[in-house]
Coordinates of C-alpha atoms in Angstrom, one line a residue:
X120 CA 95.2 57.6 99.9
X121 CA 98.5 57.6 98.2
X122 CA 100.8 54.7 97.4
X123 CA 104.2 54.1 97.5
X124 CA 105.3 52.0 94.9
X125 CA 108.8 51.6 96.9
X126 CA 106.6 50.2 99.9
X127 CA 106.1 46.8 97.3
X128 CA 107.8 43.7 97.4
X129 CA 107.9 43.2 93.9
X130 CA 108.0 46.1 91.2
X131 CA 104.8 47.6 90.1
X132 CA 103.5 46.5 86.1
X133 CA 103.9 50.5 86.3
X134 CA 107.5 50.5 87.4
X135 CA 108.4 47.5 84.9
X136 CA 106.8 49.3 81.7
X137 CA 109.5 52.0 83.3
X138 CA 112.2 50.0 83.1
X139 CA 111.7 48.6 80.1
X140 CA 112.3 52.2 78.5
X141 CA 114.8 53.0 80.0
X142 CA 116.6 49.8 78.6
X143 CA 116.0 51.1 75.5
X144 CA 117.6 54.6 75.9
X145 CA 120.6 52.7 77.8
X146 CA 122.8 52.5 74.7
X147 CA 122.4 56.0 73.8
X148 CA 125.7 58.0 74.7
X149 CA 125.8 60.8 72.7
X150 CA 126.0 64.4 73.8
X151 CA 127.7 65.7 77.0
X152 CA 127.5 66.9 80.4
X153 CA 127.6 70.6 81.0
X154 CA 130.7 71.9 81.7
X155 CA 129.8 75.9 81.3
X156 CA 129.0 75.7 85.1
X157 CA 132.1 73.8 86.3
X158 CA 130.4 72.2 89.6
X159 CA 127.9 70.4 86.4
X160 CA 130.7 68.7 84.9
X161 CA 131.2 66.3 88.1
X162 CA 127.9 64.6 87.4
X163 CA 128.1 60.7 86.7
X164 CA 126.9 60.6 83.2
X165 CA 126.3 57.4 83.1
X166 CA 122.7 58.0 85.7
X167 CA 119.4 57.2 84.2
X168 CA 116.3 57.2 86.3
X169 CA 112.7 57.8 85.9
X170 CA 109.7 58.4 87.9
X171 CA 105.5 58.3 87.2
X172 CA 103.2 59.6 89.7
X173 CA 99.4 59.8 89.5
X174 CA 96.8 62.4 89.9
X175 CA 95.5 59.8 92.3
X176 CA 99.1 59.7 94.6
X177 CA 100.7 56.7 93.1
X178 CA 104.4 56.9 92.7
X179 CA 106.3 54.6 89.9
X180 CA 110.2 54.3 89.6
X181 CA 112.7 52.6 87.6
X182 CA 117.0 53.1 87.9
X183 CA 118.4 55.9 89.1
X184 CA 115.2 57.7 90.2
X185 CA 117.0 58.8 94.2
X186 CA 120.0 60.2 92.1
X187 CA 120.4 63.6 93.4
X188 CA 120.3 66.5 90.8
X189 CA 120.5 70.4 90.9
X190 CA 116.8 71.5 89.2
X191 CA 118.2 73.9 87.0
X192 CA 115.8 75.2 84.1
X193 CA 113.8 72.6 85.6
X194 CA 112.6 75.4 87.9
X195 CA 111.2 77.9 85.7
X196 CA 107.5 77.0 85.0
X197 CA 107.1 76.6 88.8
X198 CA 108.5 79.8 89.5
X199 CA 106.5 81.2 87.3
X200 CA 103.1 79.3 88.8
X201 CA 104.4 81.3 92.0
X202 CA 104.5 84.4 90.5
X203 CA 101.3 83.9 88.8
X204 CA 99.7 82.9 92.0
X205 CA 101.2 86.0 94.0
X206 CA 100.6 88.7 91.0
X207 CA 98.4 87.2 88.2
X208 CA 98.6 86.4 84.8
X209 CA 98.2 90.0 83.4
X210 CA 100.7 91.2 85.9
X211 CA 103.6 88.6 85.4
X212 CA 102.6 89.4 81.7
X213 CA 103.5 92.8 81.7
X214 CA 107.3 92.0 82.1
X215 CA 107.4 88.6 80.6
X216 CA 106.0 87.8 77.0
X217 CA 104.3 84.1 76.6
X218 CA 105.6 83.3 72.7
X219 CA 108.1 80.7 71.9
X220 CA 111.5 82.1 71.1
X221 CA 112.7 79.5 69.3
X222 CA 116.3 80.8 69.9
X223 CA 118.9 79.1 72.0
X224 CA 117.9 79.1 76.3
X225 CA 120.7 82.0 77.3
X226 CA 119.7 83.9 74.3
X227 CA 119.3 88.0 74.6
X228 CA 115.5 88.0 73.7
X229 CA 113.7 90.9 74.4
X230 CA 111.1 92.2 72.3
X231 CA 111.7 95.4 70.4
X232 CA 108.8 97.0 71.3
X233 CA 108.2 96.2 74.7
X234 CA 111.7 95.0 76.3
X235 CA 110.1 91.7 77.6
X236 CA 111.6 88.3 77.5
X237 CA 109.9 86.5 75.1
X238 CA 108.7 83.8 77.8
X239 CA 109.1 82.6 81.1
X240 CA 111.1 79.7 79.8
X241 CA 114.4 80.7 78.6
X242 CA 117.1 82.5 81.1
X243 CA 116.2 86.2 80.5
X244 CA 112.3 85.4 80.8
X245 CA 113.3 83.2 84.1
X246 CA 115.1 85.6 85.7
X247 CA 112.3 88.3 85.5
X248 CA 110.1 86.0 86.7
X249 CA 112.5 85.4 89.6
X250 CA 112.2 89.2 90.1
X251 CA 108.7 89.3 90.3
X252 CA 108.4 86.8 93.6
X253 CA 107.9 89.0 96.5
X254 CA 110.8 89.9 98.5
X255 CA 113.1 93.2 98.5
X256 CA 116.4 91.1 98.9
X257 CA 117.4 88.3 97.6
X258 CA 117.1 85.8 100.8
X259 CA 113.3 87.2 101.1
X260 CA 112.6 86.0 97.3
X261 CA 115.0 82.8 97.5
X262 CA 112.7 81.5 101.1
X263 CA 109.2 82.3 99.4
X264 CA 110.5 80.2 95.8
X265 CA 112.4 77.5 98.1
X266 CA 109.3 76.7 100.2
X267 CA 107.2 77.1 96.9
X268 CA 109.2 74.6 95.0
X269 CA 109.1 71.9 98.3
X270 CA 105.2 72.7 98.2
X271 CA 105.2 71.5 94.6
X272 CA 107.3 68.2 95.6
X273 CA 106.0 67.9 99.0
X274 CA 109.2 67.9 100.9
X275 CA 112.0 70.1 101.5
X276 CA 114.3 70.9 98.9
X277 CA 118.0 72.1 99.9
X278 CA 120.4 73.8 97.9
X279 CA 123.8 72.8 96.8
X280 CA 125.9 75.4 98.0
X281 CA 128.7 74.1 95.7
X282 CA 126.7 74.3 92.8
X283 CA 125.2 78.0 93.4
X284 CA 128.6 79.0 94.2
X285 CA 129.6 77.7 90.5
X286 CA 126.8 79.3 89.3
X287 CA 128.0 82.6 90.6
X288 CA 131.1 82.5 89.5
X289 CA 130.2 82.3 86.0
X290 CA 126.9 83.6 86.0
X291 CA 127.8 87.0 84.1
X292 CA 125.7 86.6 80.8
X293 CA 123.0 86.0 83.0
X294 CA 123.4 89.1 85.0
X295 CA 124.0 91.0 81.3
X296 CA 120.4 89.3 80.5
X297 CA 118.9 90.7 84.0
X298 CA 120.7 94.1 83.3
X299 CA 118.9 94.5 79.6
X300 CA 115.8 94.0 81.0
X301 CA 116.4 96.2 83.8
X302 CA 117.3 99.1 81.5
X303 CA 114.1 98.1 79.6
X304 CA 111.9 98.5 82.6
X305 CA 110.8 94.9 82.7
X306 CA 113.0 93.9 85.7
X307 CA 110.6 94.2 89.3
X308 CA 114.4 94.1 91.2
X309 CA 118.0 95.2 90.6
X310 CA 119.8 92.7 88.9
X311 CA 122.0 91.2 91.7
X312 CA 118.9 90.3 94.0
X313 CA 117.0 89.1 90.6
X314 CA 119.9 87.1 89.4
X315 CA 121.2 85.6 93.1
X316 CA 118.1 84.6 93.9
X317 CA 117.7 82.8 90.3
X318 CA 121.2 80.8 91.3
X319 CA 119.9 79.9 94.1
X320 CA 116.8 78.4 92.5
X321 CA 118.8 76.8 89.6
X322 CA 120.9 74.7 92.8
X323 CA 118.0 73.3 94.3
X324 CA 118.8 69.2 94.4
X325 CA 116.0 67.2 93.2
X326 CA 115.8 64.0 92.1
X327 CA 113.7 62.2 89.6
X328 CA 110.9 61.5 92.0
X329 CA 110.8 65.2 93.1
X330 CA 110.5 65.9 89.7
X331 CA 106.9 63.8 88.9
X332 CA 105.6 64.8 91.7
X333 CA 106.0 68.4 90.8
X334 CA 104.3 67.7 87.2
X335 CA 102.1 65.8 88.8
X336 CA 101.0 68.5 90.9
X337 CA 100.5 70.8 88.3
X338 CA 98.7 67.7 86.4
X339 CA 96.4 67.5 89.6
X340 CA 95.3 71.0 88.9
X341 CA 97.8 72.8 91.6
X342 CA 97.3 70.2 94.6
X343 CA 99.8 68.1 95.2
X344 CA 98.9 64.4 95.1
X345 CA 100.9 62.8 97.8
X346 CA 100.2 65.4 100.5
X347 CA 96.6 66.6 98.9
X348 CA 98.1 70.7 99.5
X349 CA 96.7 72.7 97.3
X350 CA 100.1 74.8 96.1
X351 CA 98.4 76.8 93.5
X352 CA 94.7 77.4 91.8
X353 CA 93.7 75.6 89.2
X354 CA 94.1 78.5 86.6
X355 CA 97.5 78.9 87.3
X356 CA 98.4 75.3 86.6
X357 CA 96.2 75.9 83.5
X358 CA 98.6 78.8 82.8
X359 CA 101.7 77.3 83.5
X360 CA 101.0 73.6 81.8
X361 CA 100.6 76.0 78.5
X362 CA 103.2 77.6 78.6
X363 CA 105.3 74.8 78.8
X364 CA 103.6 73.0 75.8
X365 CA 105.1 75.7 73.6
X366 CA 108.2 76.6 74.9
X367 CA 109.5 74.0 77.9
X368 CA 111.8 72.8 75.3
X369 CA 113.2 75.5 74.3
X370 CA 114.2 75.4 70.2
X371 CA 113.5 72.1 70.3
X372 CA 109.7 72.7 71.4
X373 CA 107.9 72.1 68.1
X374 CA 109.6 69.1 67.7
X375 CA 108.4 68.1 70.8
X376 CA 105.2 68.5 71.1
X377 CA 104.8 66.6 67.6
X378 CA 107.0 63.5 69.1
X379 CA 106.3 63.6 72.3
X380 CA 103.1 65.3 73.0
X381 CA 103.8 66.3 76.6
X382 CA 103.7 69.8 78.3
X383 CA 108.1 68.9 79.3
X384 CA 110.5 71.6 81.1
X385 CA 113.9 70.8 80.6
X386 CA 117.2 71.4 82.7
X387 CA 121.1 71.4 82.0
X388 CA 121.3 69.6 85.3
X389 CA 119.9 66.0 83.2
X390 CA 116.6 66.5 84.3
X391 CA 112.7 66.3 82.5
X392 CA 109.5 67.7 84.1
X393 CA 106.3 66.3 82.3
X394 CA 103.1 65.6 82.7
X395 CA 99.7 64.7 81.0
X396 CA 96.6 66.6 82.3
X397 CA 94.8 65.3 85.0
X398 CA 96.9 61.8 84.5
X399 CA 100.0 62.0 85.8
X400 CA 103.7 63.7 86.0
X401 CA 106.7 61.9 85.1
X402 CA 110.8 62.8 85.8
X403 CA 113.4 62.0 84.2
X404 CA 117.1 62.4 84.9
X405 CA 120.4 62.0 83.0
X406 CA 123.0 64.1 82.3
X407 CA 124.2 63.8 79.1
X408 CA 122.8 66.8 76.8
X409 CA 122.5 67.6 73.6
X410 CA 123.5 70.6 71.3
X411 CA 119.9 72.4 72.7
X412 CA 120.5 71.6 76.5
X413 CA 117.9 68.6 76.3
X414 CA 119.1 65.9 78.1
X415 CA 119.5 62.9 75.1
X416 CA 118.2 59.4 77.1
X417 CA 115.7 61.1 79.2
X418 CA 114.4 63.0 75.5
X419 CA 114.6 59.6 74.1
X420 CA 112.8 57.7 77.1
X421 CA 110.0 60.4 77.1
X422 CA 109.7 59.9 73.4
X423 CA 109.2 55.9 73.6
X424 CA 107.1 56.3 76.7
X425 CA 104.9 58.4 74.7
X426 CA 104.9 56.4 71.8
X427 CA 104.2 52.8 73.2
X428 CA 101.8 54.0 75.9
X429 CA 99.9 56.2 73.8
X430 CA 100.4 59.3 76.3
X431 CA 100.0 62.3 73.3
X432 CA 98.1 64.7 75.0
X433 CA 96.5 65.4 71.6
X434 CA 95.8 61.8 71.1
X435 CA 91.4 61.3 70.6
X436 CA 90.0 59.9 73.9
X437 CA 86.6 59.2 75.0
X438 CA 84.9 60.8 77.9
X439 CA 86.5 59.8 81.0
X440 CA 84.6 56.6 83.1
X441 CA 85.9 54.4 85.4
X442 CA 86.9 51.1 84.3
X443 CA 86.0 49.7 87.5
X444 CA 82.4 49.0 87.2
X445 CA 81.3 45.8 90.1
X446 CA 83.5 44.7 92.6
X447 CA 82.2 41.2 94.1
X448 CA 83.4 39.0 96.8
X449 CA 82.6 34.9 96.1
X450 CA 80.4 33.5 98.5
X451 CA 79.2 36.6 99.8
X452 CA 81.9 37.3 102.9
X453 CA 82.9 40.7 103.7
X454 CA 86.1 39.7 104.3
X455 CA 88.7 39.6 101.6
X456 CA 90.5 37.2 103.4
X457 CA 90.7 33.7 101.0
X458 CA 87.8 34.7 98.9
X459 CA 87.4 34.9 95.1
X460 CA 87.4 38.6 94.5
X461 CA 85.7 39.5 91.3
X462 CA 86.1 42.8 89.7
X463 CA 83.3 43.8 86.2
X464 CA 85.4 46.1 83.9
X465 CA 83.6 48.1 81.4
X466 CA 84.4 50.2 78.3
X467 CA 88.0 51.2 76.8
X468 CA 90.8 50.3 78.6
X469 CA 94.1 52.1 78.0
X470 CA 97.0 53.1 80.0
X471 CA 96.2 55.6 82.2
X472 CA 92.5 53.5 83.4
X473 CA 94.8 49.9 83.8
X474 CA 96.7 51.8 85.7
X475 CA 93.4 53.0 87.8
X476 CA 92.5 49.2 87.9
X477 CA 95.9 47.6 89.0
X478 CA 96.5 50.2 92.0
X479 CA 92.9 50.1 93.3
X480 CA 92.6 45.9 92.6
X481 CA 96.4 44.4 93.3
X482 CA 96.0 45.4 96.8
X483 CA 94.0 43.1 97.5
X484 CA 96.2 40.2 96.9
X485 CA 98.1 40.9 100.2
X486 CA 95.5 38.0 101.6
X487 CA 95.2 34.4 100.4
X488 CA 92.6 35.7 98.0
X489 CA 92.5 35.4 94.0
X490 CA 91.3 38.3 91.9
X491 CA 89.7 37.7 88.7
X492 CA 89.5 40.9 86.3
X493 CA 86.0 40.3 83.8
X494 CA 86.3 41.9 80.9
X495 CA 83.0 40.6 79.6
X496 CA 82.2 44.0 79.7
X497 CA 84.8 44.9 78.4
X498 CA 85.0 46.8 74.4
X499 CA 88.8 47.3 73.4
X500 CA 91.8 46.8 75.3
X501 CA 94.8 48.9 74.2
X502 CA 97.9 47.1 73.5
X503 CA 100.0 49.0 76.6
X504 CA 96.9 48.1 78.6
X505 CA 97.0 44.7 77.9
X506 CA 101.1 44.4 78.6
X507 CA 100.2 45.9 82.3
X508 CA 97.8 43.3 82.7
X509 CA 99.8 40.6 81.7
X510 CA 103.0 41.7 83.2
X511 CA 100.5 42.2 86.5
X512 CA 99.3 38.5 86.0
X513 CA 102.6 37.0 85.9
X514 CA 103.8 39.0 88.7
X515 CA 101.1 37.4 91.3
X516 CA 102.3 34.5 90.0
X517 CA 99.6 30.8 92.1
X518 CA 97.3 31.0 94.7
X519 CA 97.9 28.7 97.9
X520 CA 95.4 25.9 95.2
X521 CA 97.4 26.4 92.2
X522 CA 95.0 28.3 90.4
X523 CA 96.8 32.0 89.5
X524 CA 96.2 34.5 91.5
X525 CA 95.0 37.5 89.0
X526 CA 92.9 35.8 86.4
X527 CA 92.2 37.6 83.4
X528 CA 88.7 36.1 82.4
X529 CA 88.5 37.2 78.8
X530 CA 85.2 35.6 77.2
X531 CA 85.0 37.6 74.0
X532 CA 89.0 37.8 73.2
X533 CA 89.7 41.4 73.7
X534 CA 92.9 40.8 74.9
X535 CA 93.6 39.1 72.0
X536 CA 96.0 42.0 70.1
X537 CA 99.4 42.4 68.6
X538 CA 101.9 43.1 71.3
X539 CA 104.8 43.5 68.6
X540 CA 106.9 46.3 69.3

């Protein structure tokens, strides 16, 4: 069953592990907000807000994770999951290329031999795969991507009419971009229904939230994980998380995927799309961009996310195993209801299992109960792992007896590691 973190009385060790990043990418004001679509420049740069959600339906949040955003670029690999689910991948492929471009997002890159974009990723590559949705006009492509899009965040997404007006008044290098690859036999519309129904798209509002869930769908192998919809096969999530480890970040991607280590889409609206396979999808949101069109505090949150949490995807892990191995109730009662609660853990414990064992265990505590976590079983704890625990710990705070209510019964000192930053 999902969970809503928001539903809690007091934060999630999920949600303060959030916050506690974002704290550290407060101070960073550097770059700008765009201003090349005029409706853009009205954001509030000063919005910074964040979002985790599990494969498993759990939702995390920290600051402005409500703030309402237009998707942008944001859009693109989910677009192009739609297209690949309509078409296939050796259809889409025939007017879109799949290589990094390594050139700026609005670049003119077509290849010289076949008059492709060089991916899905950058404007000319997006707005073929805009083209390729089914649809004659442009309302008939817009509805199919719209209810795609709310599929992948499991509600309805709306546009803002101000922005896509913006976008159409100064959307003329993209229409030159969707007119190149129209004369190169690559485009599957004209250009004005290819490119309006690309504005459209780009206005979308999400917000931070919308934006994990969405990774986290394609992290869940195409089914959403808060309404458990399958939105698209299990290939084309494949597909689609690929493509955005090598080019969601435009000329920035190498970079990237060395610091961060997270298949990431990017938008000039402030937001981040990323996710880790089969873990979870996170969002990000503030405006302020750099020189590349990556937002700067939601780049630098993702990048101290990954490294204190250990979320590399290339990182060495073992073969996946529930760290839950026993659960026990003292005295032998079935009910939950004042009773010590007594839960075995086995193996390595890092992140994304603690996780696992605070959302399945900390419910518990909604009675009179105590829960006592045994790690006798237990053969490493991860330093992120055990800051979750203890931040979980603290946040139970005594039992009715005075006795805390999570005990973290530790008989061989595994928890004993360097928390130093």
């Amino acid at each position: 069953m999902a969970v809503d973190e928001s539903d809690r009385s007091t934060p999630s060790p999920l949600s303060i592990a959030l916050a506690s990043v974002l704290e550290r990418a407060r101070p960073k004001t550097s770059g700008a907000v765009a201003t090349y679509i005029p409706e853009l420049a009205r954001a509030d740069p000063d919005q910074l807000g964040i979002a985790l959600a599990s494969v498993r339906g759990t939702v995390h949040e920290a600051g402005d994770s409500d703030a309402e955003f237009t998707i942008q670029s944001v859009s693109k690999p989910f677009v192009l999951a739609l297209a690949l689910e309509q078409s296939g991948l050796a259809e889409v492929t025939r007017h879109v290329g799949l290589e990094p471009s390594g050139e700026p997002f609005n670049a003119i890159s077509l290849d010289e031999h076949t008059g492709r974009p060089l991916n899905p990723m950058i404007n000319a590559g997006a707005i073929v795969t805009s083209s390729l949705v089914r649809g004659d006009r442009a309302d008939e492509k817009f509805a199919v991507i719209s209810a795609g899009l709310s599929a992948f965040a499991g509600r309805s997404l709306d546009v803002d009419e101000a922005v896509y007006s913006s976008e159409q008044a100064t959307g003329d290098r993209n229409r030159a971009l969707a007119y190149l690859a129209r004369s190169a036999g690559t485009l599957a519309s004209s250009a004005e229904v290819a490119t309006t129904a690309y504005f459209r798209q780009c206005s979308l509002t999400v917000t931070a939230r919308d934006l994990a869930i969405m990774a986290a769908t394609l992290a869940n192998g195409g089914v959403n994980p808060i309404t458990r919809e399958r939105v698209v096969s299990e290939d084309v999530a494949r597909w689609t998380t690929a493509v955005m480890t090598s080019c969601g970040m435009y000329d920035a991607s190498g970079e990237w995927l060395v610091r961060v280590g997270l298949p990431a889409k990017s938008g000039v609206g402030g937001g981040i799309a990323a996710l880790q396979p089969e873990q979870f999808g996170i969002g990000t949101f503030s405006p302020r961009l750099d020189a590349r069109g990556n937002s700067v505090r939601g780049v630098a949150v993702l990048e101290q996310l990954s490294e204190r949490h250990g979320l590399h995807m290339l990182q060495h892990r073992e073969t996946p195993l529930s760290p839950i191995d026993e659960i026990s109730v003292g005295g032998g009662s079935d009910e939950v209801a004042g009773d010590e609660v007594v839960a075995m853990l086995r193996g390595e414990l890092n992140f994304g299992n603690v996780e696992e064992v605070l959302t399945r265990l900390m419910p518990l505590l909604e009675s009179e109960g105590r829960l006592v976590l045994d790690f006798g079983a237990v053969t490493r704890v991860g330093a992120p792992a055990v800051r979750l625990l203890l931040w979980a710990a603290d946040a139970a705070g005594p039992a009715p007896d005075g006795l805390p209510r999570v005990e973290l019964r530790d008989p061989d000192g595994v928890l004993d590691v360097d928390l130093a930053d």
